[in-house]
PDB file of C-alpha atoms and ligand atoms in Angstrom:
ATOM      1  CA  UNK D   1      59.810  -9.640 -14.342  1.00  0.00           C
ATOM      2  CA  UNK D   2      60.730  -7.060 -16.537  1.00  0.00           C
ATOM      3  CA  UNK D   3      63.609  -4.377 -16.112  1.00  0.00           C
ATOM      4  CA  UNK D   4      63.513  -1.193 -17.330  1.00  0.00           C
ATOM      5  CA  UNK D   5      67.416  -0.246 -18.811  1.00  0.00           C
ATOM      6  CA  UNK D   6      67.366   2.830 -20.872  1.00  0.00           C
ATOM      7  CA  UNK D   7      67.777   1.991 -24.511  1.00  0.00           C
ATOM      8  CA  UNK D   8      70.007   4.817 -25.844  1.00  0.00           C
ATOM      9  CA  UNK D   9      73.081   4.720 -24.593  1.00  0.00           C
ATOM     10  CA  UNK D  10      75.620   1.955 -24.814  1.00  0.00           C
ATOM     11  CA  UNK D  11      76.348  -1.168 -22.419  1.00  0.00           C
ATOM     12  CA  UNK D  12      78.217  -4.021 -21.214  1.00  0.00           C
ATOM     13  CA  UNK D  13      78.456  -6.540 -18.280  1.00  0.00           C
ATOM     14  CA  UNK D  14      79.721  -5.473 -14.890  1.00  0.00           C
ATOM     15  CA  UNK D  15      81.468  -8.572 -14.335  1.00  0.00           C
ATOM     16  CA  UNK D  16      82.548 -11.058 -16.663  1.00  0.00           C
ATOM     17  CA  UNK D  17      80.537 -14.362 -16.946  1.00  0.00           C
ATOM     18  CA  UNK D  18      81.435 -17.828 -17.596  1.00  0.00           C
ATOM     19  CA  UNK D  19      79.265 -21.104 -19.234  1.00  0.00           C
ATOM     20  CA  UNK D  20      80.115 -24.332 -19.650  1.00  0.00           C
ATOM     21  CA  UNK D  21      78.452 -27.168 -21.409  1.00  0.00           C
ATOM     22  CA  UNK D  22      77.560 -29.051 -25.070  1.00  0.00           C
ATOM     23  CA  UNK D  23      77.166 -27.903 -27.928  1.00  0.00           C
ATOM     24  CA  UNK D  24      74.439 -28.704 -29.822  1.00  0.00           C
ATOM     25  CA  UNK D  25      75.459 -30.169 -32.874  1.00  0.00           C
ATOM     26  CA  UNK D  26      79.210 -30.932 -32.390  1.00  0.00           C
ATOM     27  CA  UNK D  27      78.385 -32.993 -29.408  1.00  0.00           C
ATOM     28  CA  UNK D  28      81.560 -31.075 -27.769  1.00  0.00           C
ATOM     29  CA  UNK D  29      82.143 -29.398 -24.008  1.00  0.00           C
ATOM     30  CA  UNK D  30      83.284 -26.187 -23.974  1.00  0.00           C
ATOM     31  CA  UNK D  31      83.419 -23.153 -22.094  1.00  0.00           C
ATOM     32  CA  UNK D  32      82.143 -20.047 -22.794  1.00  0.00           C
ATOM     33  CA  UNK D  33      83.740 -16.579 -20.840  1.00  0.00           C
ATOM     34  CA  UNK D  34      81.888 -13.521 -21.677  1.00  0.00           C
ATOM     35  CA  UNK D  35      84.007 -10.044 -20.743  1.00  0.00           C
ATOM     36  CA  UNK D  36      82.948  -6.550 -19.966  1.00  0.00           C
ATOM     37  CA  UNK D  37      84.099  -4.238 -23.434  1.00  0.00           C
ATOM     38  CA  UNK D  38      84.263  -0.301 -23.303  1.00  0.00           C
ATOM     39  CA  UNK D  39      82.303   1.666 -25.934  1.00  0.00           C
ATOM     40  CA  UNK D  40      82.106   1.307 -29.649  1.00  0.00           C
ATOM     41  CA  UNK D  41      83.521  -2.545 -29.316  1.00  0.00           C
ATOM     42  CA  UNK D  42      80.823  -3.982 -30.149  1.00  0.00           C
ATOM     43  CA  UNK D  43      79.876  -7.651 -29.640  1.00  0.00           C
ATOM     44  CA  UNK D  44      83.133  -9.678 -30.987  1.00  0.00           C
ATOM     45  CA  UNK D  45      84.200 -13.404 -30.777  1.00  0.00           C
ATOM     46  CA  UNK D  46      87.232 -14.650 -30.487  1.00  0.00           C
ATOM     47  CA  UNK D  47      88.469 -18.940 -30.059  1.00  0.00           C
ATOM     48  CA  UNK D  48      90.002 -18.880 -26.586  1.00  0.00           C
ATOM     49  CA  UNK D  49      91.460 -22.378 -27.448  1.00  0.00           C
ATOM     50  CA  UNK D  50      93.752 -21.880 -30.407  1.00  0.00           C
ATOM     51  CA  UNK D  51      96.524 -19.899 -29.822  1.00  0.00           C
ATOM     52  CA  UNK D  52      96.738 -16.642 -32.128  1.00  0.00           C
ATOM     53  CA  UNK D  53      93.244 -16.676 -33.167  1.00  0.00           C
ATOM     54  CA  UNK D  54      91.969 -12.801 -34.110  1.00  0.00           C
ATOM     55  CA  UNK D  55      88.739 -11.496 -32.771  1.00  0.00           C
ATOM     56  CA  UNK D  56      86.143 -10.434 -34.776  1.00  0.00           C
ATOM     57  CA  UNK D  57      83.452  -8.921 -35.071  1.00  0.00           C
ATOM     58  CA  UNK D  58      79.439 -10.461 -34.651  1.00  0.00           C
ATOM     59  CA  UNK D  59      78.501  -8.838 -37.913  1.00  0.00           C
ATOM     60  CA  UNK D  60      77.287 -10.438 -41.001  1.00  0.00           C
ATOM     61  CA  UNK D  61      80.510 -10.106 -43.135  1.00  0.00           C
ATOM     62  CA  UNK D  62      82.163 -12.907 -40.534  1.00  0.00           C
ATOM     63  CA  UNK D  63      79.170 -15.334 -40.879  1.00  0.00           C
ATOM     64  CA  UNK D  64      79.866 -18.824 -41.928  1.00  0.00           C
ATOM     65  CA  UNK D  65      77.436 -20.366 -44.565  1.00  0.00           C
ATOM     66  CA  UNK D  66      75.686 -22.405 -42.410  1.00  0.00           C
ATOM     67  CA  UNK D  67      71.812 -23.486 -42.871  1.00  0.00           C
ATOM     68  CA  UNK D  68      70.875 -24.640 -39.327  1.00  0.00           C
ATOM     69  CA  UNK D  69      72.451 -22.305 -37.393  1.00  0.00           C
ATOM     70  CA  UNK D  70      74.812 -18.978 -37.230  1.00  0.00           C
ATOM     71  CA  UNK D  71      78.488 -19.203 -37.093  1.00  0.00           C
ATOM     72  CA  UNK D  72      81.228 -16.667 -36.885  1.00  0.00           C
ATOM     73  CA  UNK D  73      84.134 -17.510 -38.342  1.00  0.00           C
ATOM     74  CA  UNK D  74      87.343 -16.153 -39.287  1.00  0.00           C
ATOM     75  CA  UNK D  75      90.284 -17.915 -41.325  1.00  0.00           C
ATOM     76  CA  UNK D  76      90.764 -21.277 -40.200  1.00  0.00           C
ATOM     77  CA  UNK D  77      88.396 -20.967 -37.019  1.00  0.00           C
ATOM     78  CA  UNK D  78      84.942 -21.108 -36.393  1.00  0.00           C
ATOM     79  CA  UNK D  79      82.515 -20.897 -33.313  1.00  0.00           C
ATOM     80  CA  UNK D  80      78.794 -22.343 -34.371  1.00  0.00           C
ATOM     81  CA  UNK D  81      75.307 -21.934 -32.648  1.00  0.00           C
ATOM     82  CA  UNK D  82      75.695 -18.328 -31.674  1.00  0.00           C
ATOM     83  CA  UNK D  83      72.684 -16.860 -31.911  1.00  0.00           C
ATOM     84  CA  UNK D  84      70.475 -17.710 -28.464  1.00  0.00           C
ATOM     85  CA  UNK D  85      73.265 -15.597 -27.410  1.00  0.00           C
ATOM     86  CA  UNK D  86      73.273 -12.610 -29.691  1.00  0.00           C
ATOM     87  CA  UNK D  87      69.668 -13.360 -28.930  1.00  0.00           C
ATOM     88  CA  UNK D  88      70.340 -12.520 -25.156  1.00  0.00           C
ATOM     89  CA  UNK D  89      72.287  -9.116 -25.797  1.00  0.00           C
ATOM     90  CA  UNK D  90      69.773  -8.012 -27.923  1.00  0.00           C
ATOM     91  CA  UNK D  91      67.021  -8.919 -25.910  1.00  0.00           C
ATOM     92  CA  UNK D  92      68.838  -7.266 -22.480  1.00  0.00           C
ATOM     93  CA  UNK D  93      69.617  -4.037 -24.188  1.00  0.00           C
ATOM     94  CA  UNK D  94      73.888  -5.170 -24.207  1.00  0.00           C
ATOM     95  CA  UNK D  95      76.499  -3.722 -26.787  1.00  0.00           C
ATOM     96  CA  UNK D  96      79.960  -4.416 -25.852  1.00  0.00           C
ATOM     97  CA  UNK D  97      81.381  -7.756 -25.048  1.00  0.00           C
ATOM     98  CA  UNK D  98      84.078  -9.793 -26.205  1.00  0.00           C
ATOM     99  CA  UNK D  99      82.937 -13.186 -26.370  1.00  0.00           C
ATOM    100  CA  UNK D 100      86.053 -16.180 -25.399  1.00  0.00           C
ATOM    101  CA  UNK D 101      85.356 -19.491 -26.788  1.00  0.00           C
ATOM    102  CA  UNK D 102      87.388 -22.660 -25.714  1.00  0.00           C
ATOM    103  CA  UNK D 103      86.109 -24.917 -28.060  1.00  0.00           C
ATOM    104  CA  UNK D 104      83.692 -25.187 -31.313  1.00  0.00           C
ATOM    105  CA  UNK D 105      80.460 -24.007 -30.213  1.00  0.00           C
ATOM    106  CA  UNK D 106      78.558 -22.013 -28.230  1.00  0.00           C
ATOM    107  CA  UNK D 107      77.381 -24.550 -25.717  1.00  0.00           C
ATOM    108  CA  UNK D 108      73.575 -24.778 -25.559  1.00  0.00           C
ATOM    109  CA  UNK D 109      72.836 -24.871 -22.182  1.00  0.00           C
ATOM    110  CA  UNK D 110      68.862 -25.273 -21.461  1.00  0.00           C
ATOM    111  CA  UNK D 111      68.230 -24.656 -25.374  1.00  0.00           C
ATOM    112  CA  UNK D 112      66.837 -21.188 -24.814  1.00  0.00           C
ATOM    113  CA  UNK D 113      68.531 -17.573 -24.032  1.00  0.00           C
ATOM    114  CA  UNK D 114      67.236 -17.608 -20.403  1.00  0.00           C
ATOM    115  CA  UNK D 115      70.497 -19.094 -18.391  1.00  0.00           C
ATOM    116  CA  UNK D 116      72.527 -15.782 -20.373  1.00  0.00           C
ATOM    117  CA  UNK D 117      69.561 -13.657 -18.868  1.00  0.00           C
ATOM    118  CA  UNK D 118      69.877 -14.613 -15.646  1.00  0.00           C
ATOM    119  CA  UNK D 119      73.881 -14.344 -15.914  1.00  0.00           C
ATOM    120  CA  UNK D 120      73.437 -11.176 -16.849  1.00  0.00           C
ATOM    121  CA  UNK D 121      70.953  -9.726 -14.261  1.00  0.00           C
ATOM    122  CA  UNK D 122      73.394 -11.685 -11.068  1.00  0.00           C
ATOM    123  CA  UNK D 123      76.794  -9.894 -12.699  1.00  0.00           C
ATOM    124  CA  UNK D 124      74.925  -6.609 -13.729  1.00  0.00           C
ATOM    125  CA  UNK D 125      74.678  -4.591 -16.890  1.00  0.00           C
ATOM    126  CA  UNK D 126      76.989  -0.777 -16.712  1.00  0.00           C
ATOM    127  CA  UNK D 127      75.826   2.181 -18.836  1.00  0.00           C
ATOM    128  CA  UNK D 128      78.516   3.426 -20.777  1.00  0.00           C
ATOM    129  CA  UNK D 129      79.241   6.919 -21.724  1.00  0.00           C
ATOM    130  CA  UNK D 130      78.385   6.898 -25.673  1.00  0.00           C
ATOM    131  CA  UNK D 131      75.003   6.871 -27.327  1.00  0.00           C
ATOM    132  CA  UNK D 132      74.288   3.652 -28.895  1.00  0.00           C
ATOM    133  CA  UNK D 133      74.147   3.565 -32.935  1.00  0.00           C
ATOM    134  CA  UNK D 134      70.299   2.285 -34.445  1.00  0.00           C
ATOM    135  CA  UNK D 135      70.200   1.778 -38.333  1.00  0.00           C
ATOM    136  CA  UNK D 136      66.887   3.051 -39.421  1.00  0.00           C
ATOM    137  CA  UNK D 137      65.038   1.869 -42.502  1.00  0.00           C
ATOM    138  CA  UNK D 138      63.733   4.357 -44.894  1.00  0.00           C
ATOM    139  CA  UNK D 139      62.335   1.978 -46.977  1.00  0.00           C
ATOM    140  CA  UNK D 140      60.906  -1.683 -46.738  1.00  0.00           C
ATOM    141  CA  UNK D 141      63.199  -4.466 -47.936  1.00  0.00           C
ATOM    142  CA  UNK D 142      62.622  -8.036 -48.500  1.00  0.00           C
ATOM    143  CA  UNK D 143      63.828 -11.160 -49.279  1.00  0.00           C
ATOM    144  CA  UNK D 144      62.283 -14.436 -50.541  1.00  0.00           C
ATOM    145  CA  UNK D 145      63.263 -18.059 -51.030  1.00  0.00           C
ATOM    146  CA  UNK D 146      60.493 -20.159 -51.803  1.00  0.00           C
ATOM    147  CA  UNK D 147      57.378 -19.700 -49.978  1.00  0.00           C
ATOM    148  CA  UNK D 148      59.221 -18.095 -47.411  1.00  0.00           C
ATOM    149  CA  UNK D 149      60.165 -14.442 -46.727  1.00  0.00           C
ATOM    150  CA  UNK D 150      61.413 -11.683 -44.293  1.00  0.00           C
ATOM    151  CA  UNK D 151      60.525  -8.475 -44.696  1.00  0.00           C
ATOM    152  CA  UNK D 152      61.852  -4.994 -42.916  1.00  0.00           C
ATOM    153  CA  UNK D 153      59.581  -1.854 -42.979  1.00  0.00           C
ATOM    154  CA  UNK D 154      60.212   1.483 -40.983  1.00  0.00           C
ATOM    155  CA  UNK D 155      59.068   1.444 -37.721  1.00  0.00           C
ATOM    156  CA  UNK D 156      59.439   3.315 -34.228  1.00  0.00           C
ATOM    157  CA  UNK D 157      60.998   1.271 -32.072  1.00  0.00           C
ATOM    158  CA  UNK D 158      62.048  -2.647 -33.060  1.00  0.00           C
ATOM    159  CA  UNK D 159      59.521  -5.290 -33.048  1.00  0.00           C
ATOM    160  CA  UNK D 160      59.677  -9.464 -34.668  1.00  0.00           C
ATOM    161  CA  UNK D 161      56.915 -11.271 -35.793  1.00  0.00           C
ATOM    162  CA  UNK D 162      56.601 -14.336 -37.405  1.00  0.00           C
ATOM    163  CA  UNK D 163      54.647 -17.183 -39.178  1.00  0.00           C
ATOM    164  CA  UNK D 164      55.344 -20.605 -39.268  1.00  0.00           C
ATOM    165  CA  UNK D 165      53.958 -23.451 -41.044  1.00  0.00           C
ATOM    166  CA  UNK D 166      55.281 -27.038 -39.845  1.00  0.00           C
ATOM    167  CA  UNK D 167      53.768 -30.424 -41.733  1.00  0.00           C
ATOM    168  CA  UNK D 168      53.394 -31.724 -38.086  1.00  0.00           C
ATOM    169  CA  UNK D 169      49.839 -31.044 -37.326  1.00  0.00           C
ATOM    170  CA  UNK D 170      50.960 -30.488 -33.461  1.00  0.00           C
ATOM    171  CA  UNK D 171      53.340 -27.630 -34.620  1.00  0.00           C
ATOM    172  CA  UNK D 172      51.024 -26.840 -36.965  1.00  0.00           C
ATOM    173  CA  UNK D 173      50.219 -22.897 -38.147  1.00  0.00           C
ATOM    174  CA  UNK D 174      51.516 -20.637 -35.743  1.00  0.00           C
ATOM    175  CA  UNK D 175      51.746 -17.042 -35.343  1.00  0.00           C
ATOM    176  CA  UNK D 176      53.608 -14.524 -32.663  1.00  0.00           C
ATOM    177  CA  UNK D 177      55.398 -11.172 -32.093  1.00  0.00           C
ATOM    178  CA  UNK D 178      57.571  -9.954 -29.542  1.00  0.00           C
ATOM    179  CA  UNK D 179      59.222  -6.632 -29.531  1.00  0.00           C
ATOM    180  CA  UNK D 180      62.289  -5.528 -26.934  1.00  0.00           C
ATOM    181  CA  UNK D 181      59.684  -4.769 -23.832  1.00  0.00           C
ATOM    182  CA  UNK D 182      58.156  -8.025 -23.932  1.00  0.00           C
ATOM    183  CA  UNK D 183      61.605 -10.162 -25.149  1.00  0.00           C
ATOM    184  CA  UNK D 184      62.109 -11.518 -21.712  1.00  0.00           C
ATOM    185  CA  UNK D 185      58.276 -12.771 -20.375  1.00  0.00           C
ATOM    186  CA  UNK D 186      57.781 -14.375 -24.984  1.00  0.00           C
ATOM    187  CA  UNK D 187      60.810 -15.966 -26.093  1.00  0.00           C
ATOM    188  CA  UNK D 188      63.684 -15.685 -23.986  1.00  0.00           C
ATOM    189  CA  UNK D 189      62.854 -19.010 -22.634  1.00  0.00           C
ATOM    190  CA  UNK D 190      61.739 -20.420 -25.595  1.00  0.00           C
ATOM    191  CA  UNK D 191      63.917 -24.011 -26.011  1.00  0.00           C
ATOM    192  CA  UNK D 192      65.360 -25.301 -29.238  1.00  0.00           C
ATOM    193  CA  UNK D 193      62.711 -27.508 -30.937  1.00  0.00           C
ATOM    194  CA  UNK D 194      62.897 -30.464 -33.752  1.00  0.00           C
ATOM    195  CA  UNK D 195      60.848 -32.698 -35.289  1.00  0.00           C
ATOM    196  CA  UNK D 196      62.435 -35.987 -34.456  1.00  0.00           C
ATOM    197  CA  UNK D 197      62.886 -37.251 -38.187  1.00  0.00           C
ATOM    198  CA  UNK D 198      64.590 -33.974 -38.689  1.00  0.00           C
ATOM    199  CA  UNK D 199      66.637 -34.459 -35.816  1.00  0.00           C
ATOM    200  CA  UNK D 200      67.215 -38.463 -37.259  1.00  0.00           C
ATOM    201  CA  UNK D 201      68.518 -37.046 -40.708  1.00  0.00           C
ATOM    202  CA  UNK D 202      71.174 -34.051 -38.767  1.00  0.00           C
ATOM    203  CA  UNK D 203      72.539 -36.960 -36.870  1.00  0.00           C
ATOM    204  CA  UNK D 204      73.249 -38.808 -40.036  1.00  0.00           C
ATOM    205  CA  UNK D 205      74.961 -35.405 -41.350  1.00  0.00           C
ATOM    206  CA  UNK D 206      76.525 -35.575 -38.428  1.00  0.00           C
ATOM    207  CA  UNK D 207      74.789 -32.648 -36.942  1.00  0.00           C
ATOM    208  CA  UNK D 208      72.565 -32.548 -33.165  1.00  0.00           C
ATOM    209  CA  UNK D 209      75.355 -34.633 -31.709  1.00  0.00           C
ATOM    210  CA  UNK D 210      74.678 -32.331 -28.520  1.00  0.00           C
ATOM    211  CA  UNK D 211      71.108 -32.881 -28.932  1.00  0.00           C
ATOM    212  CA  UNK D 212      69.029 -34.189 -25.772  1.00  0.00           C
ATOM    213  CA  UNK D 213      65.726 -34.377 -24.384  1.00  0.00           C
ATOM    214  CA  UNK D 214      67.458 -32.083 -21.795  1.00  0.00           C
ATOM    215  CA  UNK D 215      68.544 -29.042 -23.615  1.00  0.00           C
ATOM    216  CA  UNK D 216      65.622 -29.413 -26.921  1.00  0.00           C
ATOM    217  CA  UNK D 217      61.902 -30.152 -27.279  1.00  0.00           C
ATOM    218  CA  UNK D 218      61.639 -33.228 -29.580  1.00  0.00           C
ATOM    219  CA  UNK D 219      58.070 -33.497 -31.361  1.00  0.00           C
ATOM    220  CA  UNK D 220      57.293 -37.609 -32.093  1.00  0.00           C
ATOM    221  CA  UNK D 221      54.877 -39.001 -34.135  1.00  0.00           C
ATOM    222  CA  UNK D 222      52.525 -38.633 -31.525  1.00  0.00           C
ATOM    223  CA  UNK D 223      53.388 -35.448 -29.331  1.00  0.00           C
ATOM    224  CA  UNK D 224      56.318 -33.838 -27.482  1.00  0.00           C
ATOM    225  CA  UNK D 225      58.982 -36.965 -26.514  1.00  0.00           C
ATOM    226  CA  UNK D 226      59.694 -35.105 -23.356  1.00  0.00           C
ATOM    227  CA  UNK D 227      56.560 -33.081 -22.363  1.00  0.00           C
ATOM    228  CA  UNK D 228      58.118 -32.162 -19.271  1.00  0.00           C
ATOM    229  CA  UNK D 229      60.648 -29.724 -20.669  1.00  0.00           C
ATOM    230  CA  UNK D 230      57.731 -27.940 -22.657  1.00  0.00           C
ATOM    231  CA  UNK D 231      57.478 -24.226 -21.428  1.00  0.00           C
ATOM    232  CA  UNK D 232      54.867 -22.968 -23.861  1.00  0.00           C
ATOM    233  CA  UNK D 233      52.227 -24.014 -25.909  1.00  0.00           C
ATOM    234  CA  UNK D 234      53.583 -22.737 -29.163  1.00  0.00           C
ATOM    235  CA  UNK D 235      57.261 -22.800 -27.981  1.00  0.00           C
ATOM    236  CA  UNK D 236      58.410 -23.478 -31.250  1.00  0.00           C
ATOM    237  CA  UNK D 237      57.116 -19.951 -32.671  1.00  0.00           C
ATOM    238  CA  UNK D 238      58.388 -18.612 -30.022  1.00  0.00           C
ATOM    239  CA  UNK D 239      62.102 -19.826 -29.993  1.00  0.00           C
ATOM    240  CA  UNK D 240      61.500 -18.573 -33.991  1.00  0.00           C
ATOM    241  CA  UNK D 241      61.516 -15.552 -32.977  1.00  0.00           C
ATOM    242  CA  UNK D 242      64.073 -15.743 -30.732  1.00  0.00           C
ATOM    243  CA  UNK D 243      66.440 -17.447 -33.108  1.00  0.00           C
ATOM    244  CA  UNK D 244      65.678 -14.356 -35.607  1.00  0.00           C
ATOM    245  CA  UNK D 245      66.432 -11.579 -32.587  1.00  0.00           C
ATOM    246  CA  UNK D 246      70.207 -13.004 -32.636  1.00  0.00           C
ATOM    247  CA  UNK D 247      70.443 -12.666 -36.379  1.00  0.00           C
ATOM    248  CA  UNK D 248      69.248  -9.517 -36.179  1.00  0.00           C
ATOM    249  CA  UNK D 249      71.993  -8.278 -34.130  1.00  0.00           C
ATOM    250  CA  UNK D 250      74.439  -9.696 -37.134  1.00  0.00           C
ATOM    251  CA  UNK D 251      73.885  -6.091 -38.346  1.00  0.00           C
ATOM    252  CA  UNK D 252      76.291  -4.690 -35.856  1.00  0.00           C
ATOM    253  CA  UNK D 253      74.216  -1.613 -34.842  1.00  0.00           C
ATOM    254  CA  UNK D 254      70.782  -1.785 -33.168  1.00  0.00           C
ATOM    255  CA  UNK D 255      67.988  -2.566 -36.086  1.00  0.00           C
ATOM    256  CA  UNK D 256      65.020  -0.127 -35.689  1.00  0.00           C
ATOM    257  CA  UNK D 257      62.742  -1.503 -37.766  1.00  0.00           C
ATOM    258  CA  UNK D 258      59.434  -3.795 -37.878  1.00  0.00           C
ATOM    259  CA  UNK D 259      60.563  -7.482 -38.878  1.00  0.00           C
ATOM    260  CA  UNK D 260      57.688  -9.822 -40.200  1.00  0.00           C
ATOM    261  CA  UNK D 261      58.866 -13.225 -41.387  1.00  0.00           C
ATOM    262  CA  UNK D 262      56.959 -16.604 -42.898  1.00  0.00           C
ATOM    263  CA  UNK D 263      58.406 -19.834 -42.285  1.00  0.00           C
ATOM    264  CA  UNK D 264      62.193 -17.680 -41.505  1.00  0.00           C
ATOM    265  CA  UNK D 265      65.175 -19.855 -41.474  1.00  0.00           C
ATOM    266  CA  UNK D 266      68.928 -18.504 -40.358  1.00  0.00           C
ATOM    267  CA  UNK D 267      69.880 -17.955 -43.774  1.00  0.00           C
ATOM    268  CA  UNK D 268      66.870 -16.014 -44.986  1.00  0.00           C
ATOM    269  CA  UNK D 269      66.902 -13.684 -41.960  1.00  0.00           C
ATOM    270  CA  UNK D 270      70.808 -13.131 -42.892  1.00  0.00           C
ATOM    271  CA  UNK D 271      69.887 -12.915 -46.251  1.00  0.00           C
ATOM    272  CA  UNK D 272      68.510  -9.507 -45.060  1.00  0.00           C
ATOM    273  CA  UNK D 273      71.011  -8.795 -43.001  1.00  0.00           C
ATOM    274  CA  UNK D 274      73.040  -8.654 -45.284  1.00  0.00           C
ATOM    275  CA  UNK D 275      71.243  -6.587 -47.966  1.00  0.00           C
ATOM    276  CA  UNK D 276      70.631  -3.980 -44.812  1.00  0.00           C
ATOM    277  CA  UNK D 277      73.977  -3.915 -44.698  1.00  0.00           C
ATOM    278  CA  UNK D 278      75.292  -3.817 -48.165  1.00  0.00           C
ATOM    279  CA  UNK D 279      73.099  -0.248 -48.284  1.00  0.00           C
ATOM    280  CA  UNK D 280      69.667  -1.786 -48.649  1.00  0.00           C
TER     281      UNK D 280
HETATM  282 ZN1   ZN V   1      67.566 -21.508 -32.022  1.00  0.00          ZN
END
């Protein structure tokens, strides 16, 4: 089902909503309380469980340097695995929220963006009164690292697509694009995937503590370890995608642009964040 919100002028959530679970890698519950934010607020975090802790901002100049996954942090706190999320808000069209931590993480919930969809469709989505800000690209940028890349190049309208390339011949070569009309029915219920010597090495870094064949698709030697939580066929080019939606948003105004990436990780996507942001 898709539903048709107009694009240009700002929202939030009618209600506020509230989450509670793991988090992915820290292995830690914690609740999550999303609240309804009037114009121009933007999409800001704040730890809900240590007293005096600022909110800021979801934009790329309060991103932690982490490789696996996107963290906002400010000072001496830090809230990790945020971007099925920012995924979510971007995908539903959403602009203003404060977002209330108690705990570490984000907690991961059924590995993909749909359980924030759904949230948001039972409490509602208000128009607000101002128009919403796009950044539009006169120029294509990109950035590189390795055989991998993400490039941006002027486009009507905002639109993902991506390559990737996994050694596991059952992950294989995959290719998909999904722009904001088609977010909901392509990726936002795309899970979390790993390959399960991956997911062997994070647990020795202590990493993917959370990790379970409930809430992410685990690929074995010889297929999927729990088939039965496989949505898709190429799932894990799909929750690509979605993973580089919620980095997107790290831009802090609405991305109008075409955004092609090879074998993308969280960093290189910020990477281009944050040249977008520095002036291109
Ligand atoms: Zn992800």
């Amino acid at each position: 089902m898709t539903r048709a919100y107009s694009m240009d002028v700002q929202k939030t959530l009618k209600h506020s909503c509230r989450f509670r679970g793991v988090g992915l890698h820290s292995g830690l519950h914690a609740t999550l309380v999303l609240e309804p934010a009037g114009e121009h607020h933007g999409i800001r975090f704040v730890r809900g469980d240590l007293a005096g802790a600022t909110p800021v901002p979801a934009t790329i100049d309060h991103v932690a340097d982490t490789r696996l996954f996107t963290s906002i942090a400010c000072g001496a706190w830090r809230v990790d695995t945020v971007e099925h999320l920012l995924a979510a808000f971007c995908g539903c069209g959403i602009d203003n929220v404060e977002v209330v931590v108690h705990g570490p993480e984000v907690p991961i919930l059924d590995g993909s963006a749909w359980p924030f969809v759904e949230a948001f469709d039972a409490v509602g989505v208000a128009e607000l009164g101002a128009k919403r800000r796009y950044y539009r690209l006169r120029t294509s940028l990109s950035v590189r690292r390795g055989d991998s890349y993400v490039t941006a190049t002027p486009s009507r309208g905002s639109t993902w697509a991506c390559t990737i390339q996994f050694d596991h011949p059952l992950i294989g070569t995959r290719h998909r694009e999904v722009g904001l009309e088609s977010f909901r029915d392509t990726v936002a219920r795309a899970r979390t995937f790993g390959v399960v010597d991956d997911v062997k090495a994070m647990r020795k870094r202590g990493l993917a503590r959370g990790g379970s064949l409930e809430n992410a698709l685990v690929m074995g030697e010889g297929g999927w370890l729990n088939p039965w939580m496989v949505r898709y066929e190429d799932e894990p080019v799909r929750h690509k995608l979605l993973d580089m939606m919620g980095d997107t948003m790290l831009l802090g105004a609405r991305l109008e642009a075409r955004i092609e990436a090879f074998r993308p990780g969280h960093a290189l996507t910020r990477s281009l964040i944050r040249e977008l942001a520095a002036g291109g």
